[in-house]
Amino acid sequence: MDIEKLLTPNRITFELKGRTKEEAIEELIEILYKDRVIEDKQEFKSAVMKREKEFSTGIGYGVGIPHGKSKAVKEAAIALGISKSGIEFDSMDGEPVDLLFLIAVPDKSDDIHLKILSYISRRLMHEEVRDRLKEAKTYNQILEAFK
Amino acid sequence: MKLLAVTSCPTGIAHTYMAAEALQMAAEELGVQIKVETYGSIGVENEITEDDIKEAHAVIIAADTKIDKEKFEGLPIVEGSVQEAIKNPKKLIQEAMKLEKREQPIEKISKKDEKKVQGKKGPYQHLMTGVSYMIPFVVAGGILIAISFAFGIHAAENEGTLPWALNLIGGGSAFALMIPVLSGFIAYSIADRPGLVPGMIGGMLSSQIGAGFIGGIIAGFLAGYTIVLLKKWIKLPKTMEGLMPVLILPLLSSLIVGLLMIYVIGTPAAAMNTGISNWLDNLQEGSAIILGLVIGLMMAFDMGGPINKAAYTFGVGTIAAGQSSSVMAAVMAAGMTPPLGIGIATLLYKNKFTKEEKEAGKAALVLGLSFITEGAIPFAAADPIRVIPSLMVGSGVAGALTMLFKVKLAVPHGGIFVLPIPNAVEGALLYAVAILVGAIVTAFMLGNLKKPIESKDMH
């Protein structure tokens, strides 16, 4: 799976600063905005927060995968933030989140991108994948973790 | 032990797959086999087949969207949310393992599968698909026309009035869609979605060229198999494949089916109509009872097709000058008999009709009383070889009796609603007798000719 197409090096931060759900999500949106993936920050954020209200995308084990489908997104993309201090995310298991994946999907997306996203989602369910991601220091280590 | 599962979340981007993975991991840990179907934004992946359902012990549905459970009928189901599947997949799997596999309904499932499998191959199933989509159009349209008649049989002629509107909805629209829907869904059953376009267009043409429902059935099969062949023959480079469903298939298939309908089906249909009209003119010189019999047979043969139209037009021609006519009386009696006979048959011979047909049978009684012969079409289309002769004999009897009793009619339509009109019918009581006898003959023949439903499905 070509994860590197969606998760490029400049869409990753190893030092996510935000402490709350909203702050952290905004930080990752900013990354995608600077990368010219998102045209309208506000519009995309409201899509993500709306999805978050249905039920938290904090799936437990310190992982959160907020995501939004919106016409403000030009192409499918993922931003990854690793937090040292943990984010209060209202997770299913109540634990703070330290791995935060923000998934942006345009209104009309092709299947290849959606397949990559479904692959990433599946991989995140595995403990060894999560552990390797949390320890990753470089972009290559992150890609390796998904293999 | 084998379990099945379906996962689905509202956006279908992440949680659907996480839940699927979680269930697979938990199943592996617990030592059970599992197949997880995902309903995501990509569509359905790893789809559960009928064979899977046969082998399965139970189903887990972990979804926050609506999942059609019909296909799992007979299997015990554990339901949970996507979150539950992600958070505690083991619990769902253990619950599913604990459920008892119900033997009885599984039998039913496998039986249903067999039927479905053979149905996919046989023309009978295609025909039945078309018919079952057509029935509600016939019922809704027919009853609306009957209500419009209730205002008086000429009430629909005044534009803007309620009876006019009812007639426009029922006759002008619902009935106009009846044949296209029949053909369209026959073709749909054969060739899936691409069949719909040439099927409906072919059906529409069948109505326009006066080929009636028999032309419609031909159009449906023609359209379905045209698509099947076109798909086999046309090979496009990958980059142009997108053009197939939107441009190439609909365009070529409509063109082929349309031209065949107009020139190959339409020309003989029109010729038949003219030929029969001339023949009837000659027949008028001879025995009235034979004329009544012939008209009756014709009315019921193709209900709305060229032969029926020829008889009906001939009948209307005889009252055009304003006097009442025994030919018109025979025409209407023979047109009321088919749906009436079928309605009676569905009440008398319950094992010969599907559940859907039994419901439609009640409506057919109303339509028969209103001289809306179309009420019989779904039944005739579903089993033409047994139903059409039954209808013809009953209508023939009704037509001949009408002549024998010297009943006369002064209006071209209306069924039972002509009764309140002064001088519309001469010999109303005997007229009712003729129609009733004809209908009972039809019902009796249907009861003896039609096969019981189960045995038919087995073949």
XYZ file of C-alpha atoms in Angstrom:
606
model
C 0.000 0.000 0.000
C 1.331 3.402 -0.992
C 0.927 5.119 2.319
C 3.613 7.633 1.404
C 1.297 9.109 -1.206
C -1.114 10.258 1.464
C 1.234 10.667 4.387
C 4.147 12.703 3.059
C 7.093 13.774 5.301
C 5.910 17.376 5.618
C 2.502 16.226 6.913
C 4.016 14.778 10.076
C 4.857 16.507 13.315
C 6.668 14.670 16.088
C 5.842 17.413 18.535
C 2.169 18.062 18.626
C 1.601 20.922 21.078
C -2.158 21.067 21.507
C -3.534 19.640 24.763
C -7.206 19.543 23.879
C -8.977 17.759 21.087
C -9.801 20.967 19.248
C -6.324 22.476 19.559
C -4.673 19.317 18.276
C -7.051 18.974 15.357
C -6.521 22.634 14.430
C -2.778 22.113 14.481
C -3.003 19.234 12.015
C -5.466 21.138 9.814
C -2.901 23.956 9.660
C -0.308 21.465 8.395
C -2.582 20.268 5.604
C -3.568 23.837 4.790
C 0.072 24.867 4.383
C 0.563 21.824 2.196
C -2.260 23.160 -0.001
C -4.442 20.135 0.502
C -7.226 22.055 2.177
C -8.695 25.204 0.693
C -10.977 26.272 3.514
C -9.818 25.529 7.052
C -13.097 26.466 8.725
C -15.213 24.344 6.440
C -13.057 21.277 6.829
C -12.828 21.720 10.586
C -16.575 21.815 10.921
C -16.831 18.569 8.922
C -14.325 16.926 11.261
C -15.952 18.245 14.428
C -19.368 17.177 13.206
C -18.082 13.655 12.716
C -16.445 13.860 16.171
C -19.804 14.726 17.737
C -21.416 11.502 16.441
C -18.950 9.614 18.555
C -15.343 10.233 19.385
C -12.805 8.914 16.918
C -10.513 8.259 19.835
C -10.583 4.504 19.399
C -8.563 3.785 22.496
C -4.956 2.628 22.968
C -3.826 6.246 22.637
C -4.934 6.552 19.016
C -7.280 9.119 17.508
C -8.289 9.274 13.882
C -10.454 12.348 13.350
C -11.584 12.520 9.751
C -13.725 14.607 7.482
C -15.120 14.424 4.025
C -15.588 17.866 2.531
C -15.405 19.776 -0.706
C -12.860 22.016 0.993
C -10.400 19.138 0.526
C -8.567 19.089 -2.787
C -7.048 15.632 -2.533
C -7.055 12.826 -0.013
C -4.376 13.323 2.615
C -3.312 12.297 6.087
C -1.564 14.360 8.709
C 0.073 12.658 11.686
C 0.831 14.288 14.980
C 2.688 12.540 17.789
C 2.124 14.093 21.178
C 4.567 13.675 24.018
C 2.202 14.866 26.703
C -1.024 13.275 25.448
C -4.236 14.911 24.279
C -7.507 14.864 26.162
C -9.608 13.283 23.431
C -12.725 11.852 25.051
C -11.627 8.410 23.864
C -13.554 5.168 24.098
C -11.236 3.968 26.861
C -10.938 7.391 28.503
C -7.147 7.458 28.022
C -5.370 10.440 26.435
C -4.327 10.215 22.807
C -0.677 10.362 21.740
C -1.013 9.293 18.110
C -3.328 11.549 16.142
C -4.105 10.888 12.493
C -6.150 13.519 10.701
C -7.704 12.134 7.556
C -8.955 14.513 4.866
C -11.089 13.169 2.067
C -12.529 15.234 -0.775
C -16.217 14.955 -1.605
C -15.372 12.857 -4.619
C -12.510 10.568 -3.890
C -11.233 7.699 -5.916
C -11.112 4.200 -4.552
C -7.330 3.975 -4.425
C -7.129 6.643 -1.748
C -10.017 5.174 0.184
C -8.355 1.770 0.050
C -5.159 3.214 1.514
C -7.174 4.795 4.303
C -8.960 1.532 5.029
C -5.590 -0.249 5.111
C -4.193 2.279 7.593
C -7.292 1.993 9.748
C -6.937 -1.767 9.830
C -3.240 -1.647 10.656
C -3.844 0.716 13.561
C -5.829 -1.979 15.323
C -2.635 -3.975 15.810
C -0.704 -3.303 18.987
C 2.746 -3.772 17.457
C 1.957 -1.195 14.767
C 0.901 1.345 17.391
C 3.940 0.671 19.557
C 6.332 1.138 16.653
C 4.582 4.372 15.644
C 4.840 5.808 19.137
C 8.567 5.115 19.183
C 9.193 6.376 15.659
C 11.689 9.215 15.320
C 11.893 9.478 11.521
C 9.581 9.399 8.564
C 10.981 6.076 7.436
C 10.324 4.489 10.783
C 6.705 5.542 10.475
C 6.358 3.988 7.053
C 8.097 0.864 8.346
C 5.627 0.601 11.200
C 2.735 0.207 8.774
C 4.367 -2.538 6.765
C -17.308 -22.931 13.521
C -17.674 -20.116 11.029
C -19.056 -16.687 11.841
C -20.078 -13.872 9.547
C -19.942 -10.166 10.275
C -20.876 -6.900 8.648
C -19.324 -3.595 9.685
C -20.438 -0.164 8.620
C -20.051 3.374 9.960
C -21.599 6.630 8.700
C -18.582 8.046 6.831
C -17.204 4.654 5.927
C -13.612 5.866 5.918
C -11.977 4.473 9.025
C -14.158 2.818 11.640
C -15.754 0.323 9.285
C -12.330 -1.146 8.652
C -11.091 -0.848 12.202
C -14.101 -2.774 13.422
C -13.550 -5.396 10.732
C -9.918 -5.788 11.700
C -10.764 -5.917 15.396
C -13.297 -8.693 14.809
C -10.837 -10.663 12.690
C -8.125 -10.347 15.310
C -10.438 -11.398 18.104
C -11.777 -14.336 16.100
C -8.269 -15.556 15.440
C -7.470 -15.351 19.103
C -10.598 -17.298 20.017
C -9.957 -19.889 17.329
C -13.053 -19.276 15.160
C -13.261 -18.594 11.470
C -14.853 -15.287 10.507
C -15.666 -13.511 7.282
C -16.233 -9.787 7.614
C -18.060 -7.824 4.962
C -17.283 -4.087 5.019
C -19.762 -1.445 3.920
C -17.550 1.572 3.473
C -17.220 4.530 1.144
C -15.442 2.178 -1.281
C -18.588 0.103 -1.447
C -19.050 -3.446 -0.276
C -15.872 -5.442 0.093
C -15.375 -9.091 0.949
C -19.041 -9.637 0.268
C -20.847 -12.447 2.054
C -22.176 -14.995 -0.424
C -25.056 -17.396 -0.183
C -22.607 -20.241 0.362
C -21.124 -18.385 3.323
C -24.590 -18.014 4.807
C -25.249 -21.721 4.419
C -22.088 -22.641 6.300
C -22.311 -19.967 8.970
C -23.170 -20.397 12.609
C -24.244 -16.813 13.319
C -23.906 -13.237 12.113
C -22.493 -10.216 13.894
C -23.741 -6.865 12.671
C -21.553 -4.050 13.939
C -23.030 -1.036 12.272
C -24.161 2.514 12.858
C -25.960 2.543 9.558
C -28.901 0.517 8.432
C -27.948 -2.942 7.213
C -30.329 -5.106 5.248
C -30.738 -8.209 7.391
C -32.956 -10.026 4.944
C -30.138 -11.974 3.426
C -29.325 -13.471 6.822
C -32.864 -14.662 7.375
C -32.763 -17.764 9.544
C -29.332 -17.109 11.023
C -29.068 -15.906 14.611
C -27.824 -12.308 14.691
C -25.799 -10.403 17.278
C -26.083 -6.672 16.854
C -23.707 -4.042 18.138
C -22.299 -0.672 17.243
C -19.044 -0.107 15.405
C -17.585 1.229 18.646
C -18.400 -1.980 20.473
C -16.691 -3.994 17.793
C -13.566 -1.866 18.066
C -13.555 -1.702 21.828
C -14.618 -5.206 22.719
C -14.691 -7.466 19.683
C -14.254 -10.603 21.784
C -17.518 -10.015 23.580
C -19.464 -9.854 20.299
C -17.777 -12.979 18.994
C -18.359 -14.925 22.183
C -22.008 -13.915 22.129
C -22.312 -15.086 18.549
C -20.599 -18.384 19.392
C -23.055 -19.005 22.197
C -26.098 -18.608 19.957
C -27.875 -21.746 18.854
C -27.854 -22.413 15.178
C -31.505 -22.789 14.250
C -31.965 -25.786 12.019
C -35.429 -25.138 10.631
C -34.996 -21.737 9.035
C -31.627 -22.720 7.573
C -33.417 -25.354 5.524
C -35.621 -22.595 4.233
C -32.625 -20.485 3.332
C -30.991 -23.182 1.303
C -34.236 -23.863 -0.491
C -34.561 -20.195 -1.283
C -31.009 -20.177 -2.580
C -31.710 -22.989 -4.981
C -34.706 -21.205 -6.319
C -32.709 -18.064 -6.734
C -29.917 -19.883 -8.467
C -32.166 -21.563 -10.993
C -34.131 -18.354 -11.318
C -31.019 -16.532 -12.393
C -30.797 -18.868 -15.342
C -34.401 -19.260 -16.436
C -36.492 -16.896 -18.529
C -39.348 -17.612 -16.155
C -37.616 -15.697 -13.373
C -36.938 -12.761 -15.684
C -40.581 -12.665 -16.678
C -41.687 -12.820 -13.049
C -39.373 -9.949 -12.129
C -40.984 -7.796 -14.800
C -44.468 -8.830 -13.767
C -43.923 -8.176 -10.083
C -42.740 -4.636 -10.816
C -45.693 -4.088 -13.144
C -48.461 -5.251 -10.777
C -48.564 -2.133 -8.569
C -48.806 0.096 -11.641
C -51.767 -1.910 -12.921
C -53.505 -1.913 -9.545
C -52.960 1.773 -8.775
C -53.761 2.932 -12.312
C -56.773 0.662 -12.712
C -58.390 1.632 -9.442
C -57.909 5.339 -10.164
C -59.614 4.906 -13.535
C -62.430 2.984 -11.873
C -62.916 5.822 -9.385
C -62.987 8.255 -12.271
C -65.730 6.138 -13.897
C -67.697 6.320 -10.667
C -68.274 10.007 -11.371
C -70.009 8.977 -14.582
C -68.399 7.336 -17.557
C -68.052 10.574 -19.505
C -66.945 12.631 -16.501
C -63.263 12.323 -17.414
C -63.859 14.232 -20.637
C -64.181 17.583 -18.865
C -60.689 18.916 -18.541
C -59.725 20.220 -15.108
C -62.270 18.196 -13.166
C -61.311 15.589 -10.575
C -62.431 12.606 -12.676
C -60.356 13.988 -15.551
C -57.342 14.235 -13.240
C -57.896 10.699 -11.921
C -58.055 9.394 -15.467
C -54.896 11.275 -16.373
C -53.067 9.789 -13.381
C -54.415 6.275 -13.818
C -54.832 5.899 -17.564
C -52.556 8.557 -18.965
C -49.651 7.885 -16.631
C -49.780 4.677 -14.583
C -51.072 2.592 -17.485
C -48.686 4.284 -19.896
C -45.806 3.131 -17.677
C -47.161 -0.384 -17.267
C -45.624 -1.981 -20.388
C -42.311 -0.045 -20.170
C -41.952 -1.185 -16.566
C -42.703 -4.787 -17.542
C -40.125 -4.776 -20.350
C -37.639 -2.689 -18.408
C -37.519 -5.055 -15.468
C -37.461 -8.194 -17.593
C -34.336 -6.719 -19.171
C -33.058 -5.621 -15.756
C -33.392 -9.150 -14.487
C -31.384 -10.483 -17.431
C -28.716 -7.842 -17.771
C -28.788 -5.830 -14.541
C -28.834 -2.043 -14.614
C -27.793 -1.551 -18.246
C -30.876 -3.554 -19.288
C -33.248 -0.968 -17.896
C -32.764 1.651 -20.624
C -33.347 -0.466 -23.756
C -35.996 -2.461 -21.886
C -38.081 0.559 -20.950
C -37.626 2.191 -24.327
C -38.585 -1.057 -26.073
C -41.657 -1.363 -23.861
C -42.675 2.214 -24.575
C -42.349 1.529 -28.299
C -44.421 -1.612 -27.927
C -47.276 0.508 -26.574
C -46.836 3.095 -29.294
C -46.834 0.597 -32.159
C -49.832 -1.155 -30.637
C -48.030 -4.399 -29.861
C -49.376 -4.482 -26.305
C -47.959 -6.544 -23.470
C -46.868 -9.417 -25.683
C -44.744 -6.942 -27.643
C -43.562 -5.668 -24.263
C -42.397 -9.106 -23.175
C -40.561 -9.505 -26.471
C -38.970 -6.067 -26.010
C -37.823 -6.990 -22.506
C -36.081 -10.181 -23.514
C -34.678 -8.544 -26.633
C -33.229 -5.693 -24.577
C -31.775 -7.952 -21.887
C -29.994 -10.292 -24.264
C -28.870 -7.411 -26.480
C -27.010 -5.975 -23.504
C -25.541 -9.362 -22.635
C -24.222 -9.740 -26.177
C -22.974 -6.155 -26.461
C -21.041 -6.574 -23.218
C -19.465 -9.722 -24.584
C -18.596 -8.284 -27.985
C -17.433 -4.785 -27.204
C -13.987 -4.608 -25.684
C -12.711 -1.160 -24.860
C -9.294 -0.060 -23.656
C -9.211 0.483 -19.890
C -9.169 4.272 -20.198
C -12.462 4.281 -22.107
C -14.291 1.715 -20.013
C -16.148 4.494 -18.237
C -17.990 5.217 -21.467
C -19.646 1.778 -21.552
C -22.434 2.264 -18.994
C -23.224 5.907 -19.751
C -22.879 6.126 -23.493
C -22.130 3.014 -25.494
C -24.426 0.420 -23.942
C -27.535 2.620 -23.648
C -27.093 4.151 -27.080
C -26.419 0.966 -29.042
C -28.916 -1.199 -27.196
C -31.746 1.357 -27.514
C -30.994 1.745 -31.186
C -30.973 -1.997 -31.846
C -34.035 -2.780 -29.730
C -35.894 0.284 -31.010
C -35.337 -0.490 -34.679
C -36.295 -4.138 -34.204
C -39.456 -3.135 -32.355
C -40.529 -0.653 -35.020
C -39.719 -2.639 -38.149
C -39.771 -6.283 -37.111
C -42.527 -6.233 -34.482
C -44.397 -3.043 -35.369
C -45.049 -3.663 -39.072
C -46.707 -7.080 -38.654
C -48.641 -5.812 -35.631
C -50.127 -2.989 -37.696
C -50.844 -5.310 -40.627
C -52.525 -7.787 -38.300
C -54.706 -5.020 -36.905
C -55.896 -3.952 -40.370
C -56.361 -7.511 -41.598
C -58.453 -8.469 -38.631
C -60.636 -5.365 -38.907
C -61.473 -6.268 -42.503
C -62.142 -9.859 -41.539
C -64.522 -8.768 -38.776
C -66.422 -6.591 -41.252
C -67.032 -9.685 -43.365
C -67.913 -11.806 -40.353
C -70.632 -9.334 -39.430
C -72.699 -10.643 -42.317
C -72.865 -14.156 -40.821
C -74.012 -15.620 -37.519
C -74.172 -13.160 -34.654
C -73.284 -15.808 -32.091
C -70.105 -16.759 -33.949
C -69.205 -13.082 -34.237
C -69.669 -12.749 -30.468
C -67.480 -15.774 -29.869
C -64.716 -14.510 -32.162
C -64.787 -11.048 -30.637
C -64.570 -12.599 -27.204
C -61.563 -14.721 -28.127
C -59.872 -11.699 -29.654
C -60.481 -9.371 -26.720
C -58.746 -11.766 -24.363
C -55.895 -12.862 -26.607
C -53.460 -10.002 -26.211
C -55.261 -7.440 -24.022
C -54.151 -4.132 -25.510
C -52.243 -5.693 -28.406
C -53.177 -5.509 -32.101
C -55.851 -8.217 -31.974
C -57.613 -6.815 -28.944
C -57.446 -3.318 -30.408
C -58.943 -4.488 -33.689
C -61.885 -6.038 -31.862
C -62.383 -3.055 -29.594
C -62.194 -0.528 -32.428
C -64.630 -2.624 -34.414
C -67.032 -2.608 -31.471
C -66.747 1.144 -30.945
C -67.335 1.614 -34.697
C -70.720 -0.040 -34.425
C -71.965 2.501 -31.869
C -70.378 5.507 -33.534
C -73.632 6.462 -35.171
C -75.227 6.757 -31.741
C -77.370 3.612 -31.742
C -76.812 0.786 -29.288
C -75.077 -2.295 -30.599
C -74.841 -5.943 -29.712
C -71.230 -6.038 -30.938
C -70.232 -3.394 -28.390
C -71.990 -5.371 -25.692
C -69.984 -8.465 -26.636
C -66.751 -6.468 -26.634
C -67.310 -5.089 -23.165
C -68.451 -8.408 -21.723
C -65.370 -10.104 -23.145
C -63.173 -7.345 -21.750
C -64.643 -7.614 -18.261
C -64.358 -11.384 -18.080
C -60.546 -11.810 -17.942
C -59.824 -9.867 -14.738
C -63.058 -11.091 -13.154
C -62.246 -14.699 -13.963
C -58.749 -14.324 -12.576
C -60.041 -12.619 -9.447
C -62.437 -15.499 -8.859
C -59.690 -18.038 -9.546
C -57.379 -16.469 -6.952
C -60.147 -16.911 -4.392
C -60.983 -20.496 -5.383
C -57.570 -21.976 -6.155
C -55.255 -20.498 -3.549
C -52.332 -22.837 -4.203
C -52.048 -21.842 -7.842
C -51.079 -18.237 -7.229
C -48.216 -16.456 -5.488
C -48.971 -14.277 -2.497
C -48.472 -11.191 -4.619
C -50.876 -12.523 -7.250
C -53.529 -13.256 -4.633
C -53.407 -9.612 -3.552
C -53.509 -8.441 -7.155
C -56.459 -10.816 -7.680
C -58.625 -8.767 -5.340
C -57.852 -5.629 -7.316
C -58.527 -7.559 -10.542
C -62.130 -8.071 -9.411
C -62.621 -4.316 -9.123
C -60.891 -3.720 -12.441
C -62.988 -6.395 -14.134
C -66.195 -4.815 -12.935
C -64.953 -1.530 -14.396
C -64.040 -3.058 -17.806
C -60.353 -2.468 -17.228
C -59.027 -5.573 -18.976
C -55.446 -4.607 -18.115
C -56.062 -6.027 -14.641
C -55.441 -9.459 -16.157
C -52.157 -8.580 -17.845
C -49.775 -9.361 -14.981
C -51.274 -12.836 -14.701
C -51.172 -13.441 -18.428
C -47.616 -12.162 -18.682
C -46.471 -14.406 -15.852
C -47.807 -17.643 -17.334
C -49.050 -16.872 -20.857
C -49.370 -20.441 -22.131
C -51.878 -21.452 -19.464
C -53.526 -18.140 -18.686
C -54.229 -16.711 -22.141
C -56.250 -19.731 -23.393
C -58.270 -19.696 -20.151
C -59.052 -16.031 -20.617
C -59.931 -16.511 -24.276
C -62.372 -19.324 -23.663
C -64.145 -17.421 -20.865
C -64.348 -14.251 -22.941
C -65.495 -16.217 -25.988
C -68.317 -17.720 -23.949
C -69.258 -14.296 -22.589
C -69.241 -12.780 -26.095
C -71.344 -15.562 -27.583
C -73.865 -15.503 -24.720
C -74.241 -11.733 -25.058
C -75.202 -12.214 -28.678
C -77.496 -15.124 -27.830
C -79.274 -13.020 -25.206
C -79.477 -10.094 -27.677
C -77.976 -7.672 -25.188
C -77.201 -4.226 -26.580
C -74.890 -1.496 -25.345
C -74.766 2.184 -26.318
C -71.514 3.329 -24.666
C -67.909 2.342 -25.385
C -66.616 1.785 -21.823
C -67.479 1.941 -18.139
C -68.191 -1.619 -17.013
C -70.609 -1.708 -14.102
C -70.751 2.095 -14.135
C -72.920 2.116 -17.263
C -75.844 0.785 -15.232
C -76.993 4.147 -13.834
C -77.064 5.653 -17.341
C -80.586 5.543 -18.788
C -80.910 3.303 -21.875
C -77.209 2.464 -21.964
C -77.861 -1.279 -21.701
C -80.678 -3.355 -23.090
C -81.072 -6.568 -21.105
C -78.885 -5.737 -18.116
C -79.774 -8.845 -16.136
C -78.934 -11.275 -18.926
C -75.795 -9.243 -19.584
C -74.670 -9.880 -16.006
C -75.401 -13.581 -16.486
C -73.274 -13.718 -19.650
C -70.350 -11.989 -17.954
C -70.578 -14.107 -14.826
C -70.720 -17.376 -16.790
C -67.724 -16.304 -18.847
C -65.765 -15.376 -15.717
C -66.561 -18.692 -14.030
C -65.434 -20.581 -17.137
C -62.147 -18.668 -17.057
C -61.686 -19.298 -13.347
C -62.427 -22.991 -13.771
C -59.942 -23.337 -16.619
C -57.253 -21.475 -14.703
C -57.791 -23.733 -11.724
C -57.298 -26.805 -13.873
C -54.531 -25.603 -16.175
C -52.282 -23.714 -13.802
C -49.739 -25.721 -11.867
C -49.507 -25.375 -8.106
C -46.948 -22.745 -7.213
C -44.375 -24.982 -5.468
C -44.036 -27.497 -8.253
C -43.558 -24.738 -10.782
C -40.709 -23.214 -8.830
C -38.932 -26.538 -8.636
C -38.520 -26.877 -12.365
